[in-house]
PDB file of N, CA, C and O in Angstrom:
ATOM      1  N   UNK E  10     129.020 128.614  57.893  1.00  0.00           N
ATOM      2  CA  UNK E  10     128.781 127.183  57.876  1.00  0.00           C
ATOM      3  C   UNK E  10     127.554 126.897  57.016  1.00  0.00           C
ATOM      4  O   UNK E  10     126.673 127.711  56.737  1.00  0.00           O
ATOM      5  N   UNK E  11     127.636 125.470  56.593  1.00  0.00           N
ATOM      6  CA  UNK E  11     126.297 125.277  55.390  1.00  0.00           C
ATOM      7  C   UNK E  11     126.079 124.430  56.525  1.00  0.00           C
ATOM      8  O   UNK E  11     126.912 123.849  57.220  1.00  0.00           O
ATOM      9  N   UNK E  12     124.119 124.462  56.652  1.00  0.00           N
ATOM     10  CA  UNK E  12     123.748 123.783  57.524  1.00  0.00           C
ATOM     11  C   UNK E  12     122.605 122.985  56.555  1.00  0.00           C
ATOM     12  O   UNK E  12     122.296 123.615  55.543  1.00  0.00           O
ATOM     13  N   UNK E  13     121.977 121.744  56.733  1.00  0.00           N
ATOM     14  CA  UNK E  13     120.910 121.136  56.241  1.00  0.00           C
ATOM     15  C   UNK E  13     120.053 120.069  57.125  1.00  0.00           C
ATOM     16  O   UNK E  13     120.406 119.343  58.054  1.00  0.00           O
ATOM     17  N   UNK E  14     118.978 120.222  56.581  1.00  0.00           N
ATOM     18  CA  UNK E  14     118.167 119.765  57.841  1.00  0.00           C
ATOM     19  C   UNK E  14     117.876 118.092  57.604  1.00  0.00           C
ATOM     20  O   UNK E  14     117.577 117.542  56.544  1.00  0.00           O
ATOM     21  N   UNK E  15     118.069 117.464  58.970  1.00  0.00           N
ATOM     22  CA  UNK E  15     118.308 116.494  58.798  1.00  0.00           C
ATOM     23  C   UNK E  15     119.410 115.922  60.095  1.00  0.00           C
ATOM     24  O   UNK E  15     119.960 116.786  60.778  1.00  0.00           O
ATOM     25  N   UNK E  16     119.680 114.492  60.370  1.00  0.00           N
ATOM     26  CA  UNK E  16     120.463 114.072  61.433  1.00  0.00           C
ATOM     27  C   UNK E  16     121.663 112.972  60.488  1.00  0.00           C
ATOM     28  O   UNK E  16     122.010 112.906  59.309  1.00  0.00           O
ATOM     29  N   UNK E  17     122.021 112.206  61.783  1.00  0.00           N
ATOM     30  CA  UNK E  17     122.996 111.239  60.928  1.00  0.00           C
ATOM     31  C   UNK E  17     122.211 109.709  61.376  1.00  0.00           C
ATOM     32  O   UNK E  17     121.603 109.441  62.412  1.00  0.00           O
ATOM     33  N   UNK E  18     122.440 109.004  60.379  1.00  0.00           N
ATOM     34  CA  UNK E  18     121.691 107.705  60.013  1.00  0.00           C
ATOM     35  C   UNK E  18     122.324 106.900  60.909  1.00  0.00           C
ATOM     36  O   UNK E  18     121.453 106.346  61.580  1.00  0.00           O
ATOM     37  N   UNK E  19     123.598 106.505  61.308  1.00  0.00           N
ATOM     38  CA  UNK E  19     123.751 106.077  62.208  1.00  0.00           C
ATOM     39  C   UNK E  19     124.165 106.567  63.623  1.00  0.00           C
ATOM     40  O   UNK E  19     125.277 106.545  64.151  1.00  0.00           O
ATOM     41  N   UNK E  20     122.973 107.015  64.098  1.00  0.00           N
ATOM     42  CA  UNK E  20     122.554 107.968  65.403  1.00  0.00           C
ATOM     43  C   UNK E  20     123.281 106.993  66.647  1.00  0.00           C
ATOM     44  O   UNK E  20     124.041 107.229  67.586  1.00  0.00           O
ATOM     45  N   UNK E  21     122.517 105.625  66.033  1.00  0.00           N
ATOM     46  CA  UNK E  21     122.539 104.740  67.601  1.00  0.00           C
ATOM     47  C   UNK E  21     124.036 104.713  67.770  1.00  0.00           C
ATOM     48  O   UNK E  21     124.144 105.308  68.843  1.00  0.00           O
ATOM     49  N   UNK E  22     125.127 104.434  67.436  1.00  0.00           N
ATOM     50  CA  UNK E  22     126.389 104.761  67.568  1.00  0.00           C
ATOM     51  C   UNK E  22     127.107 105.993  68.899  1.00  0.00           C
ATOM     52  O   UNK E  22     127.173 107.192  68.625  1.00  0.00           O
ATOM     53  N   UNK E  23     127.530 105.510  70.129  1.00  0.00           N
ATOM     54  CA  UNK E  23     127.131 106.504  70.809  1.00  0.00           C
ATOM     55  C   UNK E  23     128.448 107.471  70.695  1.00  0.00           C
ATOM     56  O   UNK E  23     128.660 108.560  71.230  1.00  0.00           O
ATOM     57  N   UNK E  24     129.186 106.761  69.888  1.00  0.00           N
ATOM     58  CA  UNK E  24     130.392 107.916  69.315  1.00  0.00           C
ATOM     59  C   UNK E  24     130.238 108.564  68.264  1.00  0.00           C
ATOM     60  O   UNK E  24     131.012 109.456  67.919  1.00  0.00           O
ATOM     61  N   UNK E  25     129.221 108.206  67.611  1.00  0.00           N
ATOM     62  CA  UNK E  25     128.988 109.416  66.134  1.00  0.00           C
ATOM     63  C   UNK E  25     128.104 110.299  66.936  1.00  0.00           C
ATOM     64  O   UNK E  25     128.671 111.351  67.235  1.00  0.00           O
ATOM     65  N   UNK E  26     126.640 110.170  67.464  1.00  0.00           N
ATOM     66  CA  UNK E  26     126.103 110.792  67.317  1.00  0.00           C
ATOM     67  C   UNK E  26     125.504 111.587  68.284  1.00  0.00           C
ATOM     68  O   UNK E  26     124.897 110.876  69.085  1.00  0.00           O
ATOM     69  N   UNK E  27     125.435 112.620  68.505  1.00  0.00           N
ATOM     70  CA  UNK E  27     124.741 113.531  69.875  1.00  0.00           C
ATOM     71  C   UNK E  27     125.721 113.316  71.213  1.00  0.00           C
ATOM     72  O   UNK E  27     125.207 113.444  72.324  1.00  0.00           O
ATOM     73  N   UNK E  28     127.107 112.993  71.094  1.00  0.00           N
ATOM     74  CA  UNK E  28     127.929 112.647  72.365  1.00  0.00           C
ATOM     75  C   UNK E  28     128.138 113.698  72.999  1.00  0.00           C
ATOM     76  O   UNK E  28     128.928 113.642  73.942  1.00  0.00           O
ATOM     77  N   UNK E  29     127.418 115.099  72.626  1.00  0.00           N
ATOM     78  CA  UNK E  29     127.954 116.049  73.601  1.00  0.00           C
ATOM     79  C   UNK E  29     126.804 117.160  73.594  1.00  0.00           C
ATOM     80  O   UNK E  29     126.770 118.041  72.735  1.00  0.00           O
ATOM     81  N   UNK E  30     125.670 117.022  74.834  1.00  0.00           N
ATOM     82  CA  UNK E  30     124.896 118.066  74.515  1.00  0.00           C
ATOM     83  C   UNK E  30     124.423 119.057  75.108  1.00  0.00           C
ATOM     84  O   UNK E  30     123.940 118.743  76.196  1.00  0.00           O
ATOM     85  N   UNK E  31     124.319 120.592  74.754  1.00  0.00           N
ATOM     86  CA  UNK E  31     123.683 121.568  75.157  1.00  0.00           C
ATOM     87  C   UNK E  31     122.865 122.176  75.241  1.00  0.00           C
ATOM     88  O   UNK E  31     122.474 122.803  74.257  1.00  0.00           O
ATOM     89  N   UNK E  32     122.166 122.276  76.589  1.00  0.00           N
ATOM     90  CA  UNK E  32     120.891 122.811  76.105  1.00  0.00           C
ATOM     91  C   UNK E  32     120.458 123.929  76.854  1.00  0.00           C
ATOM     92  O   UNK E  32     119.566 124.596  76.330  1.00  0.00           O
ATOM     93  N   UNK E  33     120.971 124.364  78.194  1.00  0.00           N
ATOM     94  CA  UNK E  33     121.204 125.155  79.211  1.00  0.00           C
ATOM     95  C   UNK E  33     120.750 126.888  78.626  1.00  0.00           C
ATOM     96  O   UNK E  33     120.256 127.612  79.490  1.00  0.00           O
ATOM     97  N   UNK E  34     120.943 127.528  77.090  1.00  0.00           N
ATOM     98  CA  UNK E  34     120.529 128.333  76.663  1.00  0.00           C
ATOM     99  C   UNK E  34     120.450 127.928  75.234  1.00  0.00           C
ATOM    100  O   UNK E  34     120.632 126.785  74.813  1.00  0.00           O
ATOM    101  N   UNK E  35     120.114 129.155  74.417  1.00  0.00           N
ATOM    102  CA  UNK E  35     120.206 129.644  73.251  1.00  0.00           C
ATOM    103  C   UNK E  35     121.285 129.761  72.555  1.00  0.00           C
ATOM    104  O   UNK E  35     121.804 130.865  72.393  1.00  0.00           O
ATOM    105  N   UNK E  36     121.873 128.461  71.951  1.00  0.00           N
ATOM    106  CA  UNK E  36     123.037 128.749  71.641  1.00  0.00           C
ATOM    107  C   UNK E  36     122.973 129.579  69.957  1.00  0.00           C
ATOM    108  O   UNK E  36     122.009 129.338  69.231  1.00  0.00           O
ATOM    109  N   UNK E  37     124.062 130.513  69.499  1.00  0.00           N
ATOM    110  CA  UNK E  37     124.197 130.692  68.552  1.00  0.00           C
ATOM    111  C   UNK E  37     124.814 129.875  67.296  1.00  0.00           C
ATOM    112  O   UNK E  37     125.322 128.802  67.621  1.00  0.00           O
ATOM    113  N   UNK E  38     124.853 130.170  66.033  1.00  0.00           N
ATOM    114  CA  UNK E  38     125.673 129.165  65.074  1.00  0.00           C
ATOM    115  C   UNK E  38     127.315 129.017  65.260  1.00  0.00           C
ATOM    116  O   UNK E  38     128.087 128.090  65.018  1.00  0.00           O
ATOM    117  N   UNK E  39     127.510 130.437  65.834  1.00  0.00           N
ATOM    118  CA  UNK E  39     128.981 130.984  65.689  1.00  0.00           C
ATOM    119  C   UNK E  39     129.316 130.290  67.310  1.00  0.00           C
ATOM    120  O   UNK E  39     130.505 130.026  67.489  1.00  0.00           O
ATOM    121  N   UNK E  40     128.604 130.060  68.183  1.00  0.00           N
ATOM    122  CA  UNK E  40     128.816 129.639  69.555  1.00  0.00           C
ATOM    123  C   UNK E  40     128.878 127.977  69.511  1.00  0.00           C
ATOM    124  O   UNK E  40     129.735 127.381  70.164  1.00  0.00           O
ATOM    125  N   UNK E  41     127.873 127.254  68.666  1.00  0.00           N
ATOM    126  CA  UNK E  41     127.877 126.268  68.752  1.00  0.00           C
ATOM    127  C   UNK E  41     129.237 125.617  67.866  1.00  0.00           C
ATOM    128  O   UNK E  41     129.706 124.489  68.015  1.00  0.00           O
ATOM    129  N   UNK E  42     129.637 126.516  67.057  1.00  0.00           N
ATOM    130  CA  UNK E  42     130.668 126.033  66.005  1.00  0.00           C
ATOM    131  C   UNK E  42     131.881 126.132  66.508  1.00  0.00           C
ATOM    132  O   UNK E  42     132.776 125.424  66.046  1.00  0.00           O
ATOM    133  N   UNK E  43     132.161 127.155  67.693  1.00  0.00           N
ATOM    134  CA  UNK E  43     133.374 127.606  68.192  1.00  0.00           C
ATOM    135  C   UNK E  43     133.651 125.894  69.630  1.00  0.00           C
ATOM    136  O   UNK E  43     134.623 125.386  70.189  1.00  0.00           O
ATOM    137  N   UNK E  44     132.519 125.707  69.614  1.00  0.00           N
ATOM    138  CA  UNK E  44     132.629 124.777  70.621  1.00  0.00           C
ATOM    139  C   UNK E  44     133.237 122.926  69.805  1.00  0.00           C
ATOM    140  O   UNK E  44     134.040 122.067  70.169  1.00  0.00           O
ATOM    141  N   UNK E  45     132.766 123.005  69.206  1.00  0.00           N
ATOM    142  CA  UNK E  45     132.984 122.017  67.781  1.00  0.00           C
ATOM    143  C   UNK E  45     134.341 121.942  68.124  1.00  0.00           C
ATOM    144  O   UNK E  45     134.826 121.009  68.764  1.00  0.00           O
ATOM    145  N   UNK E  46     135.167 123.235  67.567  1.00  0.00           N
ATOM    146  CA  UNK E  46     136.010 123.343  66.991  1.00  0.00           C
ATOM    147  C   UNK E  46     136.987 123.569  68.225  1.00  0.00           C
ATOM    148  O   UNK E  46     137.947 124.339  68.198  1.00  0.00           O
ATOM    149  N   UNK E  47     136.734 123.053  68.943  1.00  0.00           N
ATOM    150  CA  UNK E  47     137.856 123.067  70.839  1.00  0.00           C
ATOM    151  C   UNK E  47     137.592 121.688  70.923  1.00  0.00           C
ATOM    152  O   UNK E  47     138.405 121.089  71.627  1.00  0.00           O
ATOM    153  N   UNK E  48     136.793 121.069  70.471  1.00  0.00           N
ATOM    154  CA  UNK E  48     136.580 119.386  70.774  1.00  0.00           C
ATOM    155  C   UNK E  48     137.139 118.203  69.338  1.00  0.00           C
ATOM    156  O   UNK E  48     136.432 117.738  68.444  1.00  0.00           O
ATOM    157  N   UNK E  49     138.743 117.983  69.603  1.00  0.00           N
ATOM    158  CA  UNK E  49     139.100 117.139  68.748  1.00  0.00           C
ATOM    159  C   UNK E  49     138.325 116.058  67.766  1.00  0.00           C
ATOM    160  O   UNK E  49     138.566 115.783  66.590  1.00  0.00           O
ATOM    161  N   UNK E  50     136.951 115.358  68.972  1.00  0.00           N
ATOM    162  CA  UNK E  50     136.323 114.763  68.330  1.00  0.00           C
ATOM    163  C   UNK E  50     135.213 115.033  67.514  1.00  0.00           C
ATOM    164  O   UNK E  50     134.574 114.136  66.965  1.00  0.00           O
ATOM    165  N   UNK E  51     134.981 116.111  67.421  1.00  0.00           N
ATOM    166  CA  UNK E  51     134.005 116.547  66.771  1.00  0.00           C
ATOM    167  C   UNK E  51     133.721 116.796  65.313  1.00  0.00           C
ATOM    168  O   UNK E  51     134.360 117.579  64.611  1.00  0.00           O
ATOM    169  N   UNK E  52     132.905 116.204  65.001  1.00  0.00           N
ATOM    170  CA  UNK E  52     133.323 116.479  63.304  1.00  0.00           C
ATOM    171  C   UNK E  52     131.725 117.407  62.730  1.00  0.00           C
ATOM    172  O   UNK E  52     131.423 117.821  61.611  1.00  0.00           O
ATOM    173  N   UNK E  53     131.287 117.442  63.502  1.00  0.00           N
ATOM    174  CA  UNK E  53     130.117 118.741  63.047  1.00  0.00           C
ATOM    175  C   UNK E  53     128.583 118.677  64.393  1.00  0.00           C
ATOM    176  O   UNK E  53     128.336 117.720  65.126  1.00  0.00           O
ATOM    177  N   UNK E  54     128.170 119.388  64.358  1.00  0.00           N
ATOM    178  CA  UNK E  54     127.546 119.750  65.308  1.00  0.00           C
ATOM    179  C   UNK E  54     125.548 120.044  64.447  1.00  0.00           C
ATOM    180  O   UNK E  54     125.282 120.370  63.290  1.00  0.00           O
ATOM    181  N   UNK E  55     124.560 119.745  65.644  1.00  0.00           N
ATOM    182  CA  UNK E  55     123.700 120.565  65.211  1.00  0.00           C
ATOM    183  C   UNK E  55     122.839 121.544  66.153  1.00  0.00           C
ATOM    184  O   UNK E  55     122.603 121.405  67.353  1.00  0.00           O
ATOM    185  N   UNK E  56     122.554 122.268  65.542  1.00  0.00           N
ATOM    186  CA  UNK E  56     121.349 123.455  66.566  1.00  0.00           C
ATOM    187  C   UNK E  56     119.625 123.380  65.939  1.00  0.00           C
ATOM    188  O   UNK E  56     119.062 123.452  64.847  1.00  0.00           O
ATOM    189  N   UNK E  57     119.229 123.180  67.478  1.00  0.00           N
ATOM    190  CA  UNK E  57     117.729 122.673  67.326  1.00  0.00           C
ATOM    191  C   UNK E  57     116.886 123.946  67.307  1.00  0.00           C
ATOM    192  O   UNK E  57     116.719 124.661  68.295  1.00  0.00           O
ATOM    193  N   UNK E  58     116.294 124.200  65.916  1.00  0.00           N
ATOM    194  CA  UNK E  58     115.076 125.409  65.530  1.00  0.00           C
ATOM    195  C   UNK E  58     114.170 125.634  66.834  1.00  0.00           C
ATOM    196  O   UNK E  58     113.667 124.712  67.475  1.00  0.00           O
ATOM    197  N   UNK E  59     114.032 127.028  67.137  1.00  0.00           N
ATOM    198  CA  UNK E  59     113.366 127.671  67.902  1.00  0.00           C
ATOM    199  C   UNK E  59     113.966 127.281  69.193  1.00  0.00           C
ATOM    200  O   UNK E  59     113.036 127.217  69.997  1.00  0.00           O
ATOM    201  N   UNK E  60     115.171 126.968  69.818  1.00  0.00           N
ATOM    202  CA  UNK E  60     115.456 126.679  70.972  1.00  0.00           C
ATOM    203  C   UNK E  60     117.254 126.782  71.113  1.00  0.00           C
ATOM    204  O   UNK E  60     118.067 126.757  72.037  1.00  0.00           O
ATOM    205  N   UNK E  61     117.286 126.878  69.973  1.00  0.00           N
ATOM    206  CA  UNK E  61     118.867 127.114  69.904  1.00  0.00           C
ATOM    207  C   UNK E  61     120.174 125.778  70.745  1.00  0.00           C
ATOM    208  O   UNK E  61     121.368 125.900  71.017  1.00  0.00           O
ATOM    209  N   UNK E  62     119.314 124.742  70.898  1.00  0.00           N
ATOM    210  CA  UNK E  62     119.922 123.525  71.758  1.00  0.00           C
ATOM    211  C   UNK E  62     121.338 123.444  70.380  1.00  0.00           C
ATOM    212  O   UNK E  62     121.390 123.504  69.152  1.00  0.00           O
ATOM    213  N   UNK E  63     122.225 123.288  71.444  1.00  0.00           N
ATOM    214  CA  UNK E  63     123.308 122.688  70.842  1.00  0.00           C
ATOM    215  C   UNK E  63     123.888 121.229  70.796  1.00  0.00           C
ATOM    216  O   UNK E  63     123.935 120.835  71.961  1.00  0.00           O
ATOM    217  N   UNK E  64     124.411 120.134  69.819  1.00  0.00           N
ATOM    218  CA  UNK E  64     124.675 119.299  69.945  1.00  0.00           C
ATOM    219  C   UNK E  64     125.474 119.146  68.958  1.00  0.00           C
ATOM    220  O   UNK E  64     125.324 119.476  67.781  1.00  0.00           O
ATOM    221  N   UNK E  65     126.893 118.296  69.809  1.00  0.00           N
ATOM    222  CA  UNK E  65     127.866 117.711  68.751  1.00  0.00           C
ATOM    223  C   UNK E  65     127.722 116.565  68.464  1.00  0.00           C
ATOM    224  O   UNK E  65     127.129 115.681  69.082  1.00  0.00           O
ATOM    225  N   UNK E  66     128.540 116.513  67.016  1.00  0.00           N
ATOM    226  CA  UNK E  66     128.233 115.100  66.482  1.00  0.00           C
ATOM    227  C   UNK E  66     129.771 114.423  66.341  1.00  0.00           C
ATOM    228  O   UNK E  66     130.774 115.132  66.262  1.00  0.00           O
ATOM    229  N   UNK E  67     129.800 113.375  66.326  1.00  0.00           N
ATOM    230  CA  UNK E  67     131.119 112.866  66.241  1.00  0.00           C
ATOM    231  C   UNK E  67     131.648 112.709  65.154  1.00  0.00           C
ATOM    232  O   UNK E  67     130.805 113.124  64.358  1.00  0.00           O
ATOM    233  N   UNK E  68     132.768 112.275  64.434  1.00  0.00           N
ATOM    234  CA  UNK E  68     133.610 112.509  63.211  1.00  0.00           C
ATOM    235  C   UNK E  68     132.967 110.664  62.703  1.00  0.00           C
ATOM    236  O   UNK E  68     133.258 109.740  63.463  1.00  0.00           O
ATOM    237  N   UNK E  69     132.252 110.414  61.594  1.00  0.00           N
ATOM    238  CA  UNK E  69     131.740 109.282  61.476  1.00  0.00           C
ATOM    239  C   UNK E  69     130.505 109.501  60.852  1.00  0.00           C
ATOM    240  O   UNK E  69     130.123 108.787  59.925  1.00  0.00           O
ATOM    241  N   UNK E  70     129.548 110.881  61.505  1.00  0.00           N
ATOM    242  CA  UNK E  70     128.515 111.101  61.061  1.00  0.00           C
ATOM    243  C   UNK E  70     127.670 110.288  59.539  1.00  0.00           C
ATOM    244  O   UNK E  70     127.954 110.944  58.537  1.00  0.00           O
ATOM    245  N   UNK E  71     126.987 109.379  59.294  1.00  0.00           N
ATOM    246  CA  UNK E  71     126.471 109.340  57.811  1.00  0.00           C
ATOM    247  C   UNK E  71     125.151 109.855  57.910  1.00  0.00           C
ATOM    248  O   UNK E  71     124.215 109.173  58.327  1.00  0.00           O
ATOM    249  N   UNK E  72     125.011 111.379  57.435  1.00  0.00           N
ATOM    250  CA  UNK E  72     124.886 111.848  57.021  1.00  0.00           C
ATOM    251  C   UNK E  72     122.766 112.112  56.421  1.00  0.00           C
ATOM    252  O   UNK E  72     122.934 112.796  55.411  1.00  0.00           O
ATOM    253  N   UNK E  73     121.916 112.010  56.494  1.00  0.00           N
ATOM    254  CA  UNK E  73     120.758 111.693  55.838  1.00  0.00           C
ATOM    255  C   UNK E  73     119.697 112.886  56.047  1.00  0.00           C
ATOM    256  O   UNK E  73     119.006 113.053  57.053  1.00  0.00           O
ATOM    257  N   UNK E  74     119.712 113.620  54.974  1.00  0.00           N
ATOM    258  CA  UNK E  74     118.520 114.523  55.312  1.00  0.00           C
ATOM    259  C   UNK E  74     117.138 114.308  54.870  1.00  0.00           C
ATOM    260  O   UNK E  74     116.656 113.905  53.811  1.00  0.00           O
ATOM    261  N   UNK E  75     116.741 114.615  55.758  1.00  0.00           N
ATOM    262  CA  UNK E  75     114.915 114.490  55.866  1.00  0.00           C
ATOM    263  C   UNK E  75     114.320 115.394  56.987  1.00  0.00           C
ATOM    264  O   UNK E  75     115.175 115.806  57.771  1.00  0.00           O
ATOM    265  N   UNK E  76     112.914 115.834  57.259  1.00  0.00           N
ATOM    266  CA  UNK E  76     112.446 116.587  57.686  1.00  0.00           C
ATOM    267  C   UNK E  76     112.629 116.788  59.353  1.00  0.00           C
ATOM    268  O   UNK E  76     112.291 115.809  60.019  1.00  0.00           O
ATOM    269  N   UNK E  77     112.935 117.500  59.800  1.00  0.00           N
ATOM    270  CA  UNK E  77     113.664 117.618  61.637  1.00  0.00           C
ATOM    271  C   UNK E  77     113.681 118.918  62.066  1.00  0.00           C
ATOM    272  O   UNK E  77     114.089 119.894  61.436  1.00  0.00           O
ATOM    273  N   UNK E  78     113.221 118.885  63.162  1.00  0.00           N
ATOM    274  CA  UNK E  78     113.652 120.043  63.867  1.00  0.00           C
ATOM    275  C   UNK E  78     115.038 120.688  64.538  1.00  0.00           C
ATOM    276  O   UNK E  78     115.244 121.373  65.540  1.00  0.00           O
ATOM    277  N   UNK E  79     115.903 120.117  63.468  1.00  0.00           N
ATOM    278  CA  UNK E  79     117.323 120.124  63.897  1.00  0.00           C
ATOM    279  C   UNK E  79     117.884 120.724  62.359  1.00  0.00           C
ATOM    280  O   UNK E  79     117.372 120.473  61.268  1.00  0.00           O
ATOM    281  N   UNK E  80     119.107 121.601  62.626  1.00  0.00           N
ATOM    282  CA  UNK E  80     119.823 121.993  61.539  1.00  0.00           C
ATOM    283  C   UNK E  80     121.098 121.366  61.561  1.00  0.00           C
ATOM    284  O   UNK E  80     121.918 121.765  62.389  1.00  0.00           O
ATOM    285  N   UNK E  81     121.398 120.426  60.764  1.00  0.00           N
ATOM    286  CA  UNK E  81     123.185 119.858  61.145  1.00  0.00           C
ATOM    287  C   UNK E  81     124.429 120.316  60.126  1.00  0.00           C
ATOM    288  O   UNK E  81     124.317 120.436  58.906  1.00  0.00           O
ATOM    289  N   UNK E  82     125.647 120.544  60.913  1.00  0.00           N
ATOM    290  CA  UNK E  82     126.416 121.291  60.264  1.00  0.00           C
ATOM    291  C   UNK E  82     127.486 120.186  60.120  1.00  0.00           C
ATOM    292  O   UNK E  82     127.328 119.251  60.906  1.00  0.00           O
ATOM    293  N   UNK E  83     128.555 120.093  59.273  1.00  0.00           N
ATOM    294  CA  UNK E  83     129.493 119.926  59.083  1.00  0.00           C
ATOM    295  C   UNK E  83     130.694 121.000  59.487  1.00  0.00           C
ATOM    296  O   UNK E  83     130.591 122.203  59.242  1.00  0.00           O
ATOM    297  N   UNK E  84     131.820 120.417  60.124  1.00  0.00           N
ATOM    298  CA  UNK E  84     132.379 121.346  60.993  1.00  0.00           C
ATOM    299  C   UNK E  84     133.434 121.979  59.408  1.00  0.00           C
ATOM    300  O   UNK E  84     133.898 123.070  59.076  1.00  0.00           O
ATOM    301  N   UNK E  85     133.422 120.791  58.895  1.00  0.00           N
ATOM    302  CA  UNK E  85     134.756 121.177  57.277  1.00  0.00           C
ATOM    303  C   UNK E  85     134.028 122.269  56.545  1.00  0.00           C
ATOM    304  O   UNK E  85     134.503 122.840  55.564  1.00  0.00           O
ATOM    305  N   UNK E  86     132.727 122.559  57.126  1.00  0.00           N
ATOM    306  CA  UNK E  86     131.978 123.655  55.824  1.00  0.00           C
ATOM    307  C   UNK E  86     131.749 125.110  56.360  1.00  0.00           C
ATOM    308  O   UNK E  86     131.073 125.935  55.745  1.00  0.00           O
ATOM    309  N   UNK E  87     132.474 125.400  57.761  1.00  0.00           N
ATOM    310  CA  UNK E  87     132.365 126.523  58.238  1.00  0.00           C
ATOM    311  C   UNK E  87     133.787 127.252  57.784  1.00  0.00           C
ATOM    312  O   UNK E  87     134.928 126.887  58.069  1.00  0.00           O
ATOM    313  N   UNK E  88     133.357 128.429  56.966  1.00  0.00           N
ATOM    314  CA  UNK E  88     134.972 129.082  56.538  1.00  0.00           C
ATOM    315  C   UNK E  88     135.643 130.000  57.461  1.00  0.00           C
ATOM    316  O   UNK E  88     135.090 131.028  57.854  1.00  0.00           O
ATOM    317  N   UNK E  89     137.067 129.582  57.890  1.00  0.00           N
ATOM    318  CA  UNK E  89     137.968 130.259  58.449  1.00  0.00           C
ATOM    319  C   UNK E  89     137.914 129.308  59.516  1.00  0.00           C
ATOM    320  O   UNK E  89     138.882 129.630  60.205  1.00  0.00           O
ATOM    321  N   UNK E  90     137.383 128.364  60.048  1.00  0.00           N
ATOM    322  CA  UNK E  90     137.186 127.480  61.095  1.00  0.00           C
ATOM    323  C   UNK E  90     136.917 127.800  62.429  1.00  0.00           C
ATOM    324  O   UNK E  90     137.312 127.202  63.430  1.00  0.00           O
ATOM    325  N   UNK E  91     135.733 129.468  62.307  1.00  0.00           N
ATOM    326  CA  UNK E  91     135.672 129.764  63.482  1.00  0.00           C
ATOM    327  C   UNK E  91     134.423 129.917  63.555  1.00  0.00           C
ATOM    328  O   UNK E  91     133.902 130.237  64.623  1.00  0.00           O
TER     329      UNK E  91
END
């Protein structure tokens, strides 16, 4: 997956953005992506630096990078879709 740092601009939207979140451990890239990818609505996910928090993002995302303690993925940019 290509990840870039940064969130989506329209956050307040409570169907684009952060509608599904984990934080219970350390999630991995390959853990957080596999979860993405079981949730129809999901159109990319991000994992928060040094804590491994997971969060999905909804299919709508726009998109805006700037400086964050968050890495956000696009679910279309992980190859093999797993």
């Amino acid at each position: 997956c290509h990840g870039r740092e940064g969130g989506c601009e329209n956050w307040i939207d409570p169907n684009v953005y952060l509608y599904k979140n984990y934080a219970d451990k350390a999630y991995t890239l390959e853990e957080c992506a596999g979860m993405c990818l079981l949730d129809s609505e999901c159109g990319g996910f991000r994992l928060k630096k040094g804590t491994g928090n997971c969060s999905l993002v909804g299919r709508g995302c726009m998109f805006v990078e700037k400086k964050s303690d968050w890495m956000q993925y696009n679910i279309s940019t992980c190859s093999g879709k797993s």
